[in-house]
Amino acid sequence: MKLSPRLPALLLATLLAAACAPRTSTDSASGEDERTGTLRVWLFREVGNQPKEKVVDSVVAAFEKAHDGTEVHVEYIPVETRAQRVKAAFNDPGSAPDVMEYGNTDTAGHVKDGGLLDVTEEFGAWSEAKDTDPTAAQSVTVAGKVYGAPFYVGVRALYYRTDVFEELGLEVPANLAELASTAREIRAGRPELYGLVVGGAYTYGAMPFVWAHGGELATGEGGSYTSAIDGPAARKGIEAYTSLFGDDNCPAAKCAGMGGNDTVTAFAAGKAGMAIGGDFSHAAVEAGKVKGAYAVVPLPGVRTGSVAPAFAGGNNIGVLKSTSHRTLAVELMERLASKKTQASMFEAMGFLPTFTDVRQKVAAKEPYVKPFVETLAAGTRFVPASPAWAQIDSSLVLPTMFQEIISGKKDVAAASGDAARKMDAAFGSAG
């Protein structure tokens, strides 16, 4: 998705201008706005979920204390089955929660399905919203309207083995060309290691190469998109990424099928000199064999000293359109996504806050956060705000493209052209 450099500022200005407008009393599908009763909340169950539960319990206790006659029931649902649960909730309001956590790439699809409540006015009137990271604000926005509050953000950077670099006398790569040559030097000097471990099914590890070369996933706005993955700049990025699959770095036979978790696991186990991992990968790497022998820097871009644009992943908190407790549900959403809660969630789970000021504070306290904050500050990217993205992602259009190139089945032009046609078909069917 091609974004104007002015879009983030214009987006926040538009959203915050709504602060002058009165709050809408009710426009939920139920037509009701009960001020007491039970609110149901669905949140994702994480690995090691207890710290998250402790933070949420504190938020819920304060909310219930502030609202006599109100109870909040929280259910933690598996991330893997969220699509089925959410679809069922949209189709059966009686079983639906009032508030739920959802992946930020799911926003447009949930809006198309009619499941999320438009909270544009409330978000604009919320005093904390002005400090929301622009890309995070974009992740809750569809066609200029807001459908939730950002909960946390995740980005990827370059993990590298300090011991291996010292042993081989290597410098930290300052651009993508040096990244590739350094990876091959590691493989040559330590053949039992992958130089830079990469994965043919690692979409969001590959996309920075595309974006750094000036390529895009798609172009368009207002829900209408056309694929750009087969454009000249995108093809340069695809070629740069797929060239890393070979015996001189990461053998195709072993690496073509790897996803993001596989690459981080390999690095943590001491099997690679470098890896592209997220802030959310920190705990896994710390628990691995490389603890104390690695460092993290922003993934370099094409130009020396530049940072490759990273995908801004993460989750949001939204209110379902079927709620009969609109005012209470929106307030609970804001409390769950507040600065205080996000700071506590970082302490408990390592989730990066979506508020720029809170993020700077946690980075000052925890040095490992710094390269990820620098990556965010350099500019991140997001997927097209189209319900088609869920179909494109789940049908593995981009991993298939990478794997066809890696295997030699197709060249970059043919594989990217096929991927573009599949993406355009999905965009077209989404309306």
CSV table of C-alpha atoms in Angstrom, one decimal:
chain,number,residue,atom,x,y,z
A,1,MET,CA,0.0,0.0,0.0
A,2,LYS,CA,1.6,3.3,-1.1
A,3,LEU,CA,1.3,5.9,1.6
A,4,SER,CA,1.8,9.6,1.2
A,5,PRO,CA,4.5,10.9,3.5
A,6,ARG,CA,1.8,13.3,4.9
A,7,LEU,CA,-0.8,10.6,5.5
A,8,PRO,CA,0.0,9.8,9.1
A,9,ALA,CA,-0.2,13.4,10.2
A,10,LEU,CA,-3.3,14.0,8.1
A,11,LEU,CA,-4.9,10.8,9.6
A,12,LEU,CA,-4.3,11.8,13.2
A,13,ALA,CA,-5.5,15.3,12.4
A,14,THR,CA,-8.8,14.0,11.0
A,15,LEU,CA,-9.3,11.6,13.9
A,16,LEU,CA,-8.5,14.1,16.6
A,17,ALA,CA,-10.7,16.8,15.0
A,18,ALA,CA,-13.6,14.6,16.1
A,19,ALA,CA,-12.9,15.6,19.6
A,20,CYS,CA,-15.0,18.7,19.0
A,21,ALA,CA,-18.0,16.6,18.0
A,22,PRO,CA,-20.5,15.3,20.6
A,23,ARG,CA,-20.3,11.6,21.5
A,24,THR,CA,-22.9,9.4,19.8
A,25,SER,CA,-25.2,8.0,22.4
A,26,THR,CA,-26.2,4.9,20.5
A,27,ASP,CA,-25.7,3.5,17.0
A,28,SER,CA,-25.1,-0.1,18.0
A,29,ALA,CA,-27.0,-2.8,16.1
A,30,SER,CA,-29.0,-3.5,19.3
A,31,GLY,CA,-30.1,0.1,19.6
A,32,GLU,CA,-29.6,-0.1,23.3
A,33,ASP,CA,-27.1,1.5,25.7
A,34,GLU,CA,-27.5,-0.2,29.1
A,35,ARG,CA,-25.5,1.4,31.9
A,36,THR,CA,-25.4,-1.7,34.2
A,37,GLY,CA,-25.2,-5.4,33.7
A,38,THR,CA,-22.6,-7.9,32.4
A,39,LEU,CA,-20.0,-7.1,29.8
A,40,ARG,CA,-18.2,-9.9,28.1
A,41,VAL,CA,-14.6,-9.5,26.9
A,42,TRP,CA,-12.6,-11.8,24.6
A,43,LEU,CA,-8.8,-11.5,24.7
A,44,PHE,CA,-6.2,-13.7,23.1
A,45,ARG,CA,-4.5,-16.3,25.2
A,46,GLU,CA,-0.7,-15.9,25.0
A,47,VAL,CA,2.1,-18.4,25.8
A,48,GLY,CA,2.5,-17.8,29.5
A,49,ASN,CA,-0.7,-15.9,29.9
A,50,GLN,CA,-0.8,-15.4,33.6
A,51,PRO,CA,1.0,-12.0,33.6
A,52,LYS,CA,-1.4,-10.7,31.0
A,53,GLU,CA,-4.3,-11.9,33.2
A,54,LYS,CA,-3.0,-10.1,36.2
A,55,VAL,CA,-2.9,-6.8,34.3
A,56,VAL,CA,-6.4,-7.3,32.9
A,57,ASP,CA,-7.7,-8.3,36.3
A,58,SER,CA,-6.5,-4.9,37.7
A,59,VAL,CA,-8.2,-3.0,34.9
A,60,VAL,CA,-11.4,-4.9,35.4
A,61,ALA,CA,-11.4,-4.4,39.1
A,62,ALA,CA,-11.0,-0.6,38.7
A,63,PHE,CA,-13.8,-0.5,36.1
A,64,GLU,CA,-16.2,-2.5,38.2
A,65,LYS,CA,-15.5,-0.3,41.2
A,66,ALA,CA,-16.3,2.8,39.1
A,67,HIS,CA,-19.6,1.3,37.8
A,68,ASP,CA,-21.9,-0.1,40.4
A,69,GLY,CA,-24.1,-2.9,39.1
A,70,THR,CA,-21.6,-3.8,36.4
A,71,GLU,CA,-19.6,-7.0,36.0
A,72,VAL,CA,-17.0,-7.9,33.5
A,73,HIS,CA,-16.4,-11.5,32.4
A,74,VAL,CA,-13.1,-12.1,30.5
A,75,GLU,CA,-12.5,-15.1,28.4
A,76,TYR,CA,-9.1,-15.9,26.8
A,77,ILE,CA,-9.5,-17.5,23.4
A,78,PRO,CA,-6.8,-19.3,21.4
A,79,VAL,CA,-5.3,-17.2,18.6
A,80,GLU,CA,-5.4,-20.1,16.2
A,81,THR,CA,-9.2,-20.5,16.3
A,82,ARG,CA,-10.1,-16.8,16.5
A,83,ALA,CA,-11.4,-16.6,13.0
A,84,GLN,CA,-14.1,-19.2,13.6
A,85,ARG,CA,-15.0,-17.8,17.0
A,86,VAL,CA,-15.3,-14.2,15.7
A,87,LYS,CA,-17.3,-15.3,12.6
A,88,ALA,CA,-19.7,-17.1,14.9
A,89,ALA,CA,-20.0,-14.1,17.2
A,90,PHE,CA,-20.8,-11.8,14.2
A,91,ASN,CA,-23.5,-14.2,13.1
A,92,ASP,CA,-25.0,-14.7,16.5
A,93,PRO,CA,-25.1,-11.5,18.6
A,94,GLY,CA,-26.4,-13.5,21.6
A,95,SER,CA,-23.1,-15.3,21.8
A,96,ALA,CA,-20.9,-12.3,21.0
A,97,PRO,CA,-18.7,-10.4,23.5
A,98,ASP,CA,-19.1,-6.6,24.0
A,99,VAL,CA,-15.3,-6.0,23.7
A,100,MET,CA,-12.6,-8.1,22.0
A,101,GLU,CA,-9.0,-8.1,21.0
A,102,TYR,CA,-8.2,-8.7,17.4
A,103,GLY,CA,-5.2,-8.8,15.0
A,104,ASN,CA,-4.6,-5.4,13.4
A,105,THR,CA,-4.6,-7.0,9.9
A,106,ASP,CA,-8.1,-8.2,10.6
A,107,THR,CA,-9.6,-4.8,10.9
A,108,ALA,CA,-10.9,-4.3,7.4
A,109,GLY,CA,-12.4,-7.8,7.2
A,110,HIS,CA,-14.2,-7.4,10.5
A,111,VAL,CA,-15.6,-4.1,9.3
A,112,LYS,CA,-16.8,-5.6,6.1
A,113,ASP,CA,-18.5,-8.3,8.0
A,114,GLY,CA,-20.4,-5.7,10.0
A,115,GLY,CA,-19.0,-6.8,13.4
A,116,LEU,CA,-17.1,-3.8,14.7
A,117,LEU,CA,-18.6,-0.6,16.1
A,118,ASP,CA,-17.6,2.8,14.6
A,119,VAL,CA,-15.9,4.6,17.5
A,120,THR,CA,-14.5,7.6,15.5
A,121,GLU,CA,-16.0,10.2,17.7
A,122,GLU,CA,-15.0,8.5,21.0
A,123,PHE,CA,-11.5,8.0,19.7
A,124,GLY,CA,-11.2,11.6,18.7
A,125,ALA,CA,-12.5,12.8,22.1
A,126,TRP,CA,-10.2,10.4,24.0
A,127,SER,CA,-7.4,12.6,25.5
A,128,GLU,CA,-4.7,9.9,25.1
A,129,ALA,CA,-5.4,9.3,21.4
A,130,LYS,CA,-3.2,12.3,20.3
A,131,ASP,CA,-0.1,10.3,21.3
A,132,THR,CA,-1.0,7.3,19.3
A,133,ASP,CA,1.6,6.1,16.8
A,134,PRO,CA,0.3,7.1,13.3
A,135,THR,CA,0.7,3.6,11.9
A,136,ALA,CA,-1.1,2.2,14.9
A,137,ALA,CA,-3.9,4.7,14.3
A,138,GLN,CA,-4.0,3.6,10.7
A,139,SER,CA,-4.4,-0.1,11.8
A,140,VAL,CA,-7.8,0.7,13.4
A,141,THR,CA,-9.0,2.9,10.5
A,142,VAL,CA,-11.0,1.9,7.5
A,143,ALA,CA,-12.3,4.5,4.9
A,144,GLY,CA,-11.6,7.3,7.4
A,145,LYS,CA,-13.6,5.8,10.3
A,146,VAL,CA,-12.1,4.3,13.5
A,147,TYR,CA,-13.1,0.8,14.7
A,148,GLY,CA,-11.1,0.3,17.9
A,149,ALA,CA,-8.1,1.3,19.8
A,150,PRO,CA,-4.5,0.1,19.2
A,151,PHE,CA,-3.4,-2.3,22.0
A,152,TYR,CA,0.2,-3.0,21.1
A,153,VAL,CA,2.6,-3.0,18.2
A,154,GLY,CA,5.3,-5.3,17.1
A,155,VAL,CA,8.1,-4.8,14.6
A,156,ARG,CA,11.1,-6.8,13.5
A,157,ALA,CA,14.8,-6.0,13.5
A,158,LEU,CA,18.2,-7.8,12.9
A,159,TYR,CA,19.5,-10.1,15.6
A,160,TYR,CA,23.1,-11.1,15.2
A,161,ARG,CA,25.7,-13.2,17.1
A,162,THR,CA,28.3,-11.0,18.7
A,163,ASP,CA,30.6,-13.9,19.4
A,164,VAL,CA,30.5,-15.1,15.8
A,165,PHE,CA,31.1,-11.5,14.5
A,166,GLU,CA,34.0,-11.1,16.8
A,167,GLU,CA,35.5,-14.5,15.9
A,168,LEU,CA,35.3,-13.8,12.1
A,169,GLY,CA,36.2,-10.1,12.4
A,170,LEU,CA,32.9,-8.9,10.9
A,171,GLU,CA,31.3,-5.5,11.1
A,172,VAL,CA,27.6,-5.0,11.6
A,173,PRO,CA,26.0,-4.6,8.1
A,174,ALA,CA,25.1,-1.0,7.2
A,175,ASN,CA,23.0,-1.8,4.2
A,176,LEU,CA,21.2,-4.7,2.5
A,177,ALA,CA,24.2,-5.5,0.2
A,178,GLU,CA,26.5,-5.8,3.2
A,179,LEU,CA,23.8,-7.9,4.9
A,180,ALA,CA,24.0,-10.4,2.1
A,181,SER,CA,27.8,-10.5,1.9
A,182,THR,CA,28.1,-10.8,5.7
A,183,ALA,CA,25.7,-13.7,5.7
A,184,ARG,CA,27.8,-15.5,3.2
A,185,GLU,CA,31.0,-14.8,5.1
A,186,ILE,CA,29.5,-16.3,8.2
A,187,ARG,CA,28.4,-19.4,6.2
A,188,ALA,CA,31.9,-19.7,4.7
A,189,GLY,CA,33.7,-19.2,8.1
A,190,ARG,CA,31.3,-21.3,10.1
A,191,PRO,CA,29.6,-23.8,7.7
A,192,GLU,CA,27.6,-25.4,10.4
A,193,LEU,CA,25.6,-22.2,10.7
A,194,TYR,CA,23.2,-20.4,8.5
A,195,GLY,CA,24.6,-17.0,7.7
A,196,LEU,CA,21.3,-15.1,7.9
A,197,VAL,CA,18.5,-17.6,8.5
A,198,VAL,CA,15.5,-16.8,6.2
A,199,GLY,CA,12.2,-18.5,5.5
A,200,GLY,CA,10.3,-19.0,2.3
A,201,ALA,CA,7.1,-18.8,4.3
A,202,TYR,CA,8.2,-15.7,6.3
A,203,THR,CA,6.1,-13.0,4.7
A,204,TYR,CA,6.9,-10.2,7.1
A,205,GLY,CA,10.6,-11.0,7.2
A,206,ALA,CA,10.7,-10.7,3.4
A,207,MET,CA,8.6,-7.5,3.0
A,208,PRO,CA,11.2,-5.1,4.4
A,209,PHE,CA,13.4,-6.1,1.4
A,210,VAL,CA,10.5,-5.2,-1.0
A,211,TRP,CA,9.7,-1.9,0.8
A,212,ALA,CA,13.4,-0.9,1.1
A,213,HIS,CA,13.8,-1.2,-2.7
A,214,GLY,CA,10.8,1.1,-3.2
A,215,GLY,CA,8.3,-1.6,-3.9
A,216,GLU,CA,4.7,-1.9,-2.5
A,217,LEU,CA,2.2,-4.7,-1.8
A,218,ALA,CA,-0.6,-2.7,-3.5
A,219,THR,CA,-1.6,0.8,-4.4
A,220,GLY,CA,-5.0,2.4,-3.8
A,221,GLU,CA,-7.2,3.8,-1.1
A,222,GLY,CA,-10.7,3.8,0.3
A,223,GLY,CA,-10.9,0.0,0.1
A,224,SER,CA,-10.0,-0.2,-3.6
A,225,TYR,CA,-6.6,-1.6,-4.3
A,226,THR,CA,-4.5,-3.0,-7.1
A,227,SER,CA,-1.5,-5.2,-6.5
A,228,ALA,CA,1.9,-3.7,-7.0
A,229,ILE,CA,3.9,-6.8,-6.0
A,230,ASP,CA,5.0,-7.3,-9.6
A,231,GLY,CA,6.2,-3.7,-10.1
A,232,PRO,CA,9.9,-3.2,-11.0
A,233,ALA,CA,10.9,-2.0,-7.6
A,234,ALA,CA,9.1,-4.8,-5.8
A,235,ARG,CA,10.8,-7.3,-8.1
A,236,LYS,CA,14.2,-6.0,-7.0
A,237,GLY,CA,13.3,-6.5,-3.4
A,238,ILE,CA,12.0,-10.0,-4.1
A,239,GLU,CA,15.2,-10.9,-5.9
A,240,ALA,CA,17.3,-9.6,-3.0
A,241,TYR,CA,15.4,-11.7,-0.5
A,242,THR,CA,15.2,-14.9,-2.6
A,243,SER,CA,18.9,-14.7,-3.5
A,244,LEU,CA,19.6,-15.5,0.2
A,245,PHE,CA,18.4,-19.1,-0.3
A,246,GLY,CA,21.3,-21.2,-1.3
A,247,ASP,CA,24.1,-23.4,0.0
A,248,ASP,CA,26.2,-20.2,0.6
A,249,ASN,CA,23.8,-18.9,3.2
A,250,CYS,CA,20.5,-20.8,3.9
A,251,PRO,CA,20.0,-23.9,1.8
A,252,ALA,CA,16.7,-23.9,0.0
A,253,ALA,CA,16.0,-27.5,0.9
A,254,LYS,CA,16.0,-26.6,4.6
A,255,CYS,CA,14.9,-22.9,4.5
A,256,ALA,CA,12.2,-22.7,1.8
A,257,GLY,CA,9.5,-24.0,4.1
A,258,MET,CA,10.5,-22.0,7.2
A,259,GLY,CA,8.2,-19.4,8.7
A,260,GLY,CA,9.1,-16.6,11.1
A,261,ASN,CA,8.9,-18.8,14.3
A,262,ASP,CA,11.3,-21.3,12.6
A,263,THR,CA,13.9,-18.7,11.9
A,264,VAL,CA,13.8,-17.3,15.4
A,265,THR,CA,14.0,-20.8,16.9
A,266,ALA,CA,17.0,-21.6,14.7
A,267,PHE,CA,18.8,-18.4,15.9
A,268,ALA,CA,17.9,-19.0,19.5
A,269,ALA,CA,19.3,-22.5,19.3
A,270,GLY,CA,22.6,-21.3,18.1
A,271,LYS,CA,22.2,-22.4,14.4
A,272,ALA,CA,22.5,-19.1,12.7
A,273,GLY,CA,24.7,-16.0,12.7
A,274,MET,CA,21.8,-13.6,12.0
A,275,ALA,CA,18.0,-13.6,12.0
A,276,ILE,CA,15.2,-11.2,11.4
A,277,GLY,CA,13.1,-11.3,14.6
A,278,GLY,CA,10.6,-9.2,16.5
A,279,ASP,CA,10.6,-7.4,19.8
A,280,PHE,CA,8.2,-10.2,20.7
A,281,SER,CA,11.1,-12.7,20.0
A,282,HIS,CA,13.2,-11.4,22.8
A,283,ALA,CA,12.1,-13.8,25.4
A,284,ALA,CA,12.6,-16.8,23.2
A,285,VAL,CA,16.1,-15.7,22.3
A,286,GLU,CA,16.9,-15.0,25.9
A,287,ALA,CA,15.8,-18.5,26.8
A,288,GLY,CA,18.0,-20.0,24.1
A,289,LYS,CA,21.6,-21.0,23.7
A,290,VAL,CA,22.7,-17.6,22.5
A,291,LYS,CA,21.8,-15.7,25.6
A,292,GLY,CA,24.5,-13.2,26.4
A,293,ALA,CA,26.1,-13.6,22.9
A,294,TYR,CA,23.8,-11.6,20.7
A,295,ALA,CA,22.8,-8.0,19.9
A,296,VAL,CA,20.0,-6.4,17.9
A,297,VAL,CA,20.1,-3.5,15.4
A,298,PRO,CA,17.5,-2.1,13.0
A,299,LEU,CA,17.4,-4.1,9.7
A,300,PRO,CA,19.4,-1.9,7.3
A,301,GLY,CA,18.0,-0.5,4.1
A,302,VAL,CA,19.4,-0.1,0.6
A,303,ARG,CA,21.3,3.1,1.4
A,304,THR,CA,24.1,2.9,4.0
A,305,GLY,CA,22.7,4.0,7.4
A,306,SER,CA,19.1,3.7,6.4
A,307,VAL,CA,16.5,1.5,8.0
A,308,ALA,CA,14.4,-1.0,6.0
A,309,PRO,CA,10.7,-0.3,6.6
A,310,ALA,CA,9.2,-2.9,8.8
A,311,PHE,CA,5.7,-4.3,9.0
A,312,ALA,CA,3.9,-2.8,12.0
A,313,GLY,CA,2.1,-5.8,13.4
A,314,GLY,CA,0.2,-6.0,16.6
A,315,ASN,CA,-3.3,-6.2,18.1
A,316,ASN,CA,-6.2,-3.8,18.7
A,317,ILE,CA,-9.1,-3.7,21.1
A,318,GLY,CA,-12.6,-3.1,19.6
A,319,VAL,CA,-16.3,-2.9,20.5
A,320,LEU,CA,-18.7,-5.2,18.8
A,321,LYS,CA,-21.6,-3.5,16.9
A,322,SER,CA,-24.0,-5.9,18.6
A,323,THR,CA,-23.3,-4.6,22.1
A,324,SER,CA,-26.2,-3.4,24.2
A,325,HIS,CA,-23.7,-1.5,26.5
A,326,ARG,CA,-22.2,1.0,24.1
A,327,THR,CA,-21.0,3.6,26.5
A,328,LEU,CA,-19.6,1.1,29.1
A,329,ALA,CA,-18.0,-1.0,26.4
A,330,VAL,CA,-16.2,1.9,24.8
A,331,GLU,CA,-14.9,3.1,28.2
A,332,LEU,CA,-13.7,-0.4,28.9
A,333,MET,CA,-12.0,-0.5,25.5
A,334,GLU,CA,-10.2,2.7,26.4
A,335,ARG,CA,-9.1,1.5,29.8
A,336,LEU,CA,-7.8,-1.8,28.3
A,337,ALA,CA,-5.9,0.2,25.7
A,338,SER,CA,-4.8,3.1,27.9
A,339,LYS,CA,-1.3,4.4,28.5
A,340,LYS,CA,-1.3,2.9,32.0
A,341,THR,CA,-2.4,-0.5,30.8
A,342,GLN,CA,0.0,-0.6,27.9
A,343,ALA,CA,2.9,0.3,30.2
A,344,SER,CA,1.8,-2.5,32.5
A,345,MET,CA,1.5,-4.9,29.6
A,346,PHE,CA,5.0,-4.1,28.5
A,347,GLU,CA,6.3,-4.9,32.0
A,348,ALA,CA,4.2,-8.1,32.0
A,349,MET,CA,4.5,-9.4,28.5
A,350,GLY,CA,7.0,-7.3,26.6
A,351,PHE,CA,4.3,-5.9,24.3
A,352,LEU,CA,5.5,-2.6,22.7
A,353,PRO,CA,3.1,0.3,23.5
A,354,THR,CA,1.3,2.1,20.7
A,355,PHE,CA,1.7,5.5,22.4
A,356,THR,CA,4.9,7.2,21.3
A,357,ASP,CA,5.6,8.8,24.7
A,358,VAL,CA,5.0,5.6,26.6
A,359,ARG,CA,7.3,3.8,24.2
A,360,GLN,CA,10.1,6.2,24.7
A,361,LYS,CA,9.8,5.7,28.5
A,362,VAL,CA,10.0,1.9,28.3
A,363,ALA,CA,12.9,2.1,25.9
A,364,ALA,CA,14.8,4.2,28.4
A,365,LYS,CA,14.2,1.5,31.1
A,366,GLU,CA,14.9,-1.5,28.9
A,367,PRO,CA,17.9,-1.2,26.5
A,368,TYR,CA,16.7,-4.2,24.3
A,369,VAL,CA,13.7,-2.1,23.1
A,370,LYS,CA,15.9,0.6,21.6
A,371,PRO,CA,16.5,-0.9,18.1
A,372,PHE,CA,12.8,-1.7,17.7
A,373,VAL,CA,11.8,1.9,18.7
A,374,GLU,CA,14.3,3.2,16.2
A,375,THR,CA,12.8,1.0,13.6
A,376,LEU,CA,9.3,2.3,14.4
A,377,ALA,CA,10.6,5.9,14.3
A,378,ALA,CA,12.2,5.4,10.9
A,379,GLY,CA,8.8,4.6,9.4
A,380,THR,CA,6.8,1.4,9.2
A,381,ARG,CA,4.4,-0.1,6.7
A,382,PHE,CA,1.0,-1.8,7.0
A,383,VAL,CA,-1.0,-4.1,4.8
A,384,PRO,CA,-3.8,-2.8,2.5
A,385,ALA,CA,-6.9,-1.8,4.5
A,386,SER,CA,-9.0,-4.2,2.5
A,387,PRO,CA,-11.0,-7.2,3.7
A,388,ALA,CA,-9.2,-9.1,0.8
A,389,TRP,CA,-6.0,-9.1,2.8
A,390,ALA,CA,-7.3,-11.9,5.1
A,391,GLN,CA,-7.9,-14.1,2.0
A,392,ILE,CA,-4.5,-13.2,0.4
A,393,ASP,CA,-2.7,-14.0,3.7
A,394,SER,CA,-4.6,-17.2,4.5
A,395,SER,CA,-4.2,-18.5,0.9
A,396,LEU,CA,-0.4,-18.0,1.1
A,397,VAL,CA,-0.1,-16.0,-2.0
A,398,LEU,CA,3.2,-14.4,-1.1
A,399,PRO,CA,4.8,-17.5,0.5
A,400,THR,CA,3.9,-19.4,-2.7
A,401,MET,CA,5.5,-16.7,-4.8
A,402,PHE,CA,8.7,-16.8,-2.8
A,403,GLN,CA,8.9,-20.6,-2.8
A,404,GLU,CA,8.3,-20.9,-6.5
A,405,ILE,CA,11.3,-18.6,-7.1
A,406,ILE,CA,13.5,-20.3,-4.5
A,407,SER,CA,12.8,-23.7,-6.0
A,408,GLY,CA,13.5,-22.5,-9.5
A,409,LYS,CA,10.0,-23.4,-10.7
A,410,LYS,CA,9.5,-19.8,-11.8
A,411,ASP,CA,11.6,-16.7,-12.2
A,412,VAL,CA,10.9,-13.5,-10.3
A,413,ALA,CA,8.8,-11.9,-13.1
A,414,ALA,CA,6.6,-14.9,-13.6
A,415,ALA,CA,6.1,-15.7,-9.9
A,416,SER,CA,5.3,-12.1,-9.0
A,417,GLY,CA,3.0,-11.7,-11.9
A,418,ASP,CA,1.0,-14.7,-10.8
A,419,ALA,CA,0.9,-13.4,-7.3
A,420,ALA,CA,-0.3,-10.0,-8.5
A,421,ARG,CA,-3.2,-11.7,-10.4
A,422,LYS,CA,-4.2,-13.6,-7.4
A,423,MET,CA,-4.1,-10.5,-5.2
A,424,ASP,CA,-6.2,-8.5,-7.8
A,425,ALA,CA,-8.7,-11.3,-7.9
A,426,ALA,CA,-9.1,-11.1,-4.1
A,427,PHE,CA,-9.3,-7.3,-4.2
A,428,GLY,CA,-11.9,-7.5,-6.9
A,429,SER,CA,-14.1,-10.1,-5.0
A,430,ALA,CA,-13.9,-8.0,-1.8
A,431,GLY,CA,-15.6,-5.1,-3.6
